[in-house]
Tab-separated table of C-alpha atoms in Angstrom:
chain	number	residue	atom	x	y	z
Y	1	GLY	CA	0.000	0.000	0.000
Y	2	GLU	CA	0.986	3.629	-0.185
Y	3	SER	CA	3.300	4.955	2.442
Y	4	VAL	CA	1.964	7.341	5.045
Y	5	GLY	CA	5.513	8.151	6.104
Y	6	LEU	CA	6.679	10.678	3.492
Y	7	HIS	CA	8.544	13.648	5.004
Y	8	LEU	CA	8.049	12.355	8.545
Y	9	PRO	CA	10.694	12.319	11.276
Y	10	THR	CA	12.265	8.884	11.271
Y	11	LEU	CA	13.675	6.797	14.093
Y	12	SER	CA	15.895	3.901	13.015
Y	13	VAL	CA	16.733	1.206	15.572
Y	14	GLN	CA	18.114	-2.305	15.662
Y	15	GLU	CA	15.958	-5.257	16.600
Y	16	GLY	CA	16.036	-5.740	20.351
Y	17	ASP	CA	16.730	-2.071	21.136
Y	18	ASN	CA	14.335	0.043	23.154
Y	19	SER	CA	12.626	2.794	21.144
Y	20	ILE	CA	11.361	6.138	22.383
Y	21	ILE	CA	9.011	8.198	20.256
Y	22	ASN	CA	8.166	11.713	21.359
Y	23	CYS	CA	5.207	13.975	20.776
Y	24	ALA	CA	4.403	17.562	21.706
Y	25	TYR	CA	0.680	18.107	22.052
Y	26	SER	CA	-1.068	21.380	21.460
Y	27	ASN	CA	-4.018	21.872	23.808
Y	28	SER	CA	-3.331	22.280	27.505
Y	29	ALA	CA	-6.997	21.428	28.153
Y	30	SER	CA	-6.691	17.961	26.576
Y	31	ASP	CA	-7.246	15.288	29.163
Y	32	TYR	CA	-6.683	12.069	27.336
Y	33	PHE	CA	-3.996	10.939	24.986
Y	34	ILE	CA	-3.620	7.983	22.682
Y	35	TRP	CA	-0.817	6.432	20.706
Y	36	TYR	CA	-1.662	4.842	17.357
Y	37	LYS	CA	0.407	2.665	15.037
Y	38	GLN	CA	-0.239	2.907	11.310
Y	39	GLU	CA	1.226	0.423	8.875
Y	40	SER	CA	1.369	1.139	5.183
Y	41	GLY	CA	-2.025	0.762	3.552
Y	42	LYS	CA	-3.884	0.378	6.853
Y	43	GLY	CA	-5.826	2.543	9.244
Y	44	PRO	CA	-4.399	3.612	12.615
Y	45	GLN	CA	-4.343	0.883	15.262
Y	46	PHE	CA	-4.763	1.703	18.968
Y	47	ILE	CA	-1.673	0.977	21.074
Y	48	ILE	CA	-2.178	2.576	24.480
Y	49	ASP	CA	-3.885	5.556	26.066
Y	50	ILE	CA	-3.442	7.653	29.183
Y	51	ARG	CA	-5.611	10.110	31.106
Y	52	SER	CA	-4.319	13.442	32.334
Y	53	ASN	CA	-4.561	12.337	35.966
Y	54	MET	CA	-1.723	9.892	35.326
Y	55	ASP	CA	1.867	10.444	34.268
Y	56	LYS	CA	2.758	6.880	33.307
Y	57	ARG	CA	0.938	3.849	32.014
Y	58	GLN	CA	2.334	0.494	30.969
Y	59	GLY	CA	1.083	-2.054	28.507
Y	60	GLN	CA	2.628	-5.091	26.926
Y	61	ARG	CA	6.125	-3.951	25.819
Y	62	VAL	CA	4.912	-0.336	25.682
Y	63	THR	CA	4.943	2.510	28.182
Y	64	VAL	CA	3.425	5.952	27.746
Y	65	LEU	CA	4.736	8.913	29.724
Y	66	LEU	CA	2.854	12.182	30.064
Y	67	ASN	CA	4.404	15.484	31.143
Y	68	LYS	CA	1.623	18.038	31.344
Y	69	THR	CA	3.962	20.829	32.421
Y	70	VAL	CA	5.652	20.899	29.031
Y	71	LYS	CA	2.802	19.266	27.060
Y	72	HIS	CA	4.914	16.281	26.116
Y	73	LEU	CA	4.011	12.676	25.516
Y	74	SER	CA	6.332	9.782	24.831
Y	75	LEU	CA	5.936	6.160	23.797
Y	76	GLN	CA	8.548	3.659	24.850
Y	77	ILE	CA	8.696	0.314	23.074
Y	78	ALA	CA	10.801	-2.360	24.743
Y	79	ALA	CA	12.736	-4.958	22.754
Y	80	THR	CA	11.670	-3.473	19.425
Y	81	GLN	CA	10.863	-5.998	16.710
Y	82	PRO	CA	10.765	-5.670	12.902
Y	83	GLY	CA	6.965	-5.929	13.127
Y	84	ASP	CA	6.970	-2.674	15.078
Y	85	SER	CA	8.076	-0.805	11.937
Y	86	ALA	CA	5.294	1.665	11.158
Y	87	VAL	CA	4.295	5.302	11.546
Y	88	TYR	CA	3.337	6.225	15.104
Y	89	PHE	CA	0.908	9.030	15.876
Y	90	CYS	CA	-0.026	10.612	19.157
Y	91	ALA	CA	-3.545	11.961	19.466
Y	92	GLU	CA	-5.145	14.187	22.078
Y	93	GLY	CA	-8.754	14.598	23.090
Y	94	LEU	CA	-11.151	16.117	25.566
Y	95	SER	CA	-13.457	14.121	27.823
Y	96	GLY	CA	-17.004	14.558	26.656
Y	97	TYR	CA	-15.863	15.229	23.127
Y	98	SER	CA	-14.811	12.388	20.887
Y	99	THR	CA	-12.796	14.514	18.487
Y	100	LEU	CA	-9.188	13.441	18.291
Y	101	THR	CA	-6.414	15.786	17.214
Y	102	PHE	CA	-3.473	13.902	15.752
Y	103	GLY	CA	0.174	14.890	15.730
Y	104	LYS	CA	2.313	14.677	12.598
Y	105	GLY	CA	3.686	11.202	13.223
Y	106	THR	CA	7.061	9.506	13.479
Y	107	MET	CA	8.223	6.671	11.289
Y	108	LEU	CA	9.915	3.834	13.178
Y	109	LEU	CA	12.235	1.603	11.151
Y	110	VAL	CA	13.494	-1.557	12.835
Y	111	SER	CA	16.408	-3.406	11.276
Y	112	PRO	CA	16.870	-7.149	11.903
W	1	ASP	CA	-16.543	-10.375	14.156
W	2	ALA	CA	-15.677	-8.006	11.314
W	3	GLY	CA	-13.960	-4.802	12.223
W	4	VAL	CA	-14.661	-1.464	10.588
W	5	THR	CA	-15.066	-1.835	6.844
W	6	GLN	CA	-14.892	0.867	4.193
W	7	SER	CA	-15.678	0.963	0.507
W	8	PRO	CA	-14.370	1.468	-2.026
W	9	THR	CA	-10.683	0.854	-1.366
W	10	HIS	CA	-9.516	3.230	-4.054
W	11	LEU	CA	-11.310	5.856	-6.102
W	12	ILE	CA	-10.269	8.234	-8.866
W	13	LYS	CA	-12.357	11.307	-9.655
W	14	THR	CA	-11.901	14.522	-11.587
W	15	ARG	CA	-12.209	18.070	-10.292
W	16	GLY	CA	-15.785	19.229	-9.826
W	17	GLN	CA	-17.217	15.744	-9.446
W	18	GLN	CA	-18.958	14.404	-6.380
W	19	VAL	CA	-17.992	11.317	-4.387
W	20	THR	CA	-19.633	9.095	-1.782
W	21	LEU	CA	-17.600	6.931	0.583
W	22	ARG	CA	-19.107	4.251	2.804
W	23	CYS	CA	-18.356	2.868	6.227
W	24	SER	CA	-19.741	-0.036	8.235
W	25	PRO	CA	-18.899	0.172	11.938
W	26	LYS	CA	-17.642	-2.603	14.136
W	27	SER	CA	-20.416	-4.722	15.607
W	28	GLY	CA	-21.873	-3.105	18.725
W	29	HIS	CA	-20.667	0.383	17.858
W	30	ASP	CA	-23.121	3.237	17.377
W	31	THR	CA	-20.831	6.177	16.609
W	32	VAL	CA	-18.941	6.870	13.399
W	33	SER	CA	-16.237	9.488	12.918
W	34	TRP	CA	-14.622	10.475	9.634
W	35	TYR	CA	-11.055	11.681	9.187
W	36	GLN	CA	-9.039	12.965	6.237
W	37	GLN	CA	-5.380	11.971	6.064
W	38	ALA	CA	-3.188	13.722	3.509
W	39	LEU	CA	0.008	11.959	2.495
W	40	GLY	CA	2.635	12.313	5.207
W	41	GLN	CA	0.230	13.900	7.685
W	42	GLY	CA	-1.811	12.781	10.650
W	43	PRO	CA	-5.560	12.257	10.280
W	44	GLN	CA	-7.744	15.361	10.568
W	45	PHE	CA	-11.225	15.129	12.073
W	46	ILE	CA	-14.053	15.878	9.633
W	47	PHE	CA	-17.191	15.047	11.616
W	48	GLN	CA	-18.865	12.500	13.847
W	49	TYR	CA	-22.281	10.888	13.634
W	50	TYR	CA	-24.313	9.486	16.492
W	51	GLU	CA	-28.017	8.570	16.470
W	52	GLU	CA	-28.149	9.540	12.803
W	53	GLU	CA	-27.136	13.131	13.509
W	54	GLU	CA	-23.922	15.075	13.112
W	55	ARG	CA	-22.646	15.430	16.653
W	56	GLN	CA	-19.372	17.263	16.137
W	57	ARG	CA	-17.667	18.833	13.159
W	58	GLY	CA	-14.087	19.778	12.404
W	59	ASN	CA	-12.833	22.634	10.271
W	60	PHE	CA	-14.062	21.397	6.893
W	61	PRO	CA	-16.232	23.271	4.368
W	62	ASP	CA	-19.870	22.487	3.683
W	63	ARG	CA	-18.799	20.555	0.587
W	64	PHE	CA	-18.182	17.745	3.062
W	65	SER	CA	-21.404	16.201	4.303
W	66	GLY	CA	-22.420	12.917	5.784
W	67	HIS	CA	-25.163	10.637	6.840
W	68	GLN	CA	-25.710	7.868	9.322
W	69	PHE	CA	-28.281	5.150	8.749
W	70	PRO	CA	-30.423	3.305	11.324
W	71	ASN	CA	-28.015	0.339	11.162
W	72	TYR	CA	-25.205	2.774	12.212
W	73	SER	CA	-23.412	2.612	8.867
W	74	SER	CA	-22.360	5.950	7.458
W	75	GLU	CA	-21.569	7.797	4.260
W	76	LEU	CA	-19.234	10.682	3.588
W	77	ASN	CA	-20.101	12.875	0.607
W	78	VAL	CA	-17.798	15.426	-0.945
W	79	ASN	CA	-19.137	17.808	-3.610
W	80	ALA	CA	-17.259	19.928	-6.135
W	81	LEU	CA	-14.041	17.996	-5.664
W	82	LEU	CA	-10.751	19.886	-5.578
W	83	LEU	CA	-7.272	18.553	-6.209
W	84	GLY	CA	-6.556	19.154	-2.518
W	85	ASP	CA	-9.250	16.685	-1.534
W	86	SER	CA	-6.945	13.858	-2.600
W	87	ALA	CA	-6.270	11.922	0.582
W	88	LEU	CA	-6.922	8.770	2.556
W	89	TYR	CA	-10.362	8.992	4.147
W	90	LEU	CA	-10.620	7.066	7.375
W	91	CYS	CA	-13.712	5.972	9.213
W	92	ALA	CA	-13.564	5.161	12.923
W	93	SER	CA	-16.322	3.575	14.961
W	94	SER	CA	-16.877	3.493	18.698
W	95	ARG	CA	-19.470	3.375	21.417
W	96	LEU	CA	-19.860	7.155	21.718
W	97	GLU	CA	-16.831	8.317	23.724
W	98	ASP	CA	-15.076	4.976	23.992
W	99	GLU	CA	-11.971	3.926	22.071
W	100	GLN	CA	-12.203	4.501	18.320
W	101	PHE	CA	-11.421	1.646	15.950
W	102	PHE	CA	-10.272	2.683	12.496
W	103	GLY	CA	-11.049	1.100	9.165
W	104	PRO	CA	-8.470	0.636	6.408
W	105	GLY	CA	-9.530	3.810	4.629
W	106	THR	CA	-10.511	4.832	1.117
W	107	ARG	CA	-7.773	6.342	-1.031
W	108	LEU	CA	-9.312	9.179	-3.084
W	109	THR	CA	-7.364	10.661	-5.957
W	110	VAL	CA	-8.694	13.803	-7.641
W	111	LEU	CA	-7.271	14.563	-11.084
């Protein structure tokens, strides 16, 4: 399928490394945040979310960190695998409103 | 259980034409949101439908309209197509404010 990754920041890692993808969000009123993974030719796939009353949340091999002071979100992927290669988007939203505002995305390339 | 499905997969139109894109939500979902994703960009919210009405709308002109049917499926219509409307159009379904599940998208090319 067509690439969604043209002109995106790119993070290249080796298989087995830990990856950290960063995102600056725009609205200080946003109170929930989501990370999505988008593979070429597919729609975004939910990875993990976090509410503004938390600063860290862990999933399977993934951790999201939220720093509301500087409006920064990060996604940590442990033991990165070639199947993790994709474009990663952060999205922000407001409780009571389902609208999601997406960031520009980061392409993660994992070499075997 | 099928996830979110969209049709068609690809579509080519010329400037000034009209297009209709279709979305079937995931089973059990009653809310459909539409997004436009230009190449190399993140998705941008167009609008959301719930109970057959437009519930929220993003910053898109009136040329973009939609509909939701009693079975929760939805259509996105774009009139008077412009070259800049070329994009991947994504449909996401959810139970109102719960997690949104995205479909594979429809790639629209306007020539």
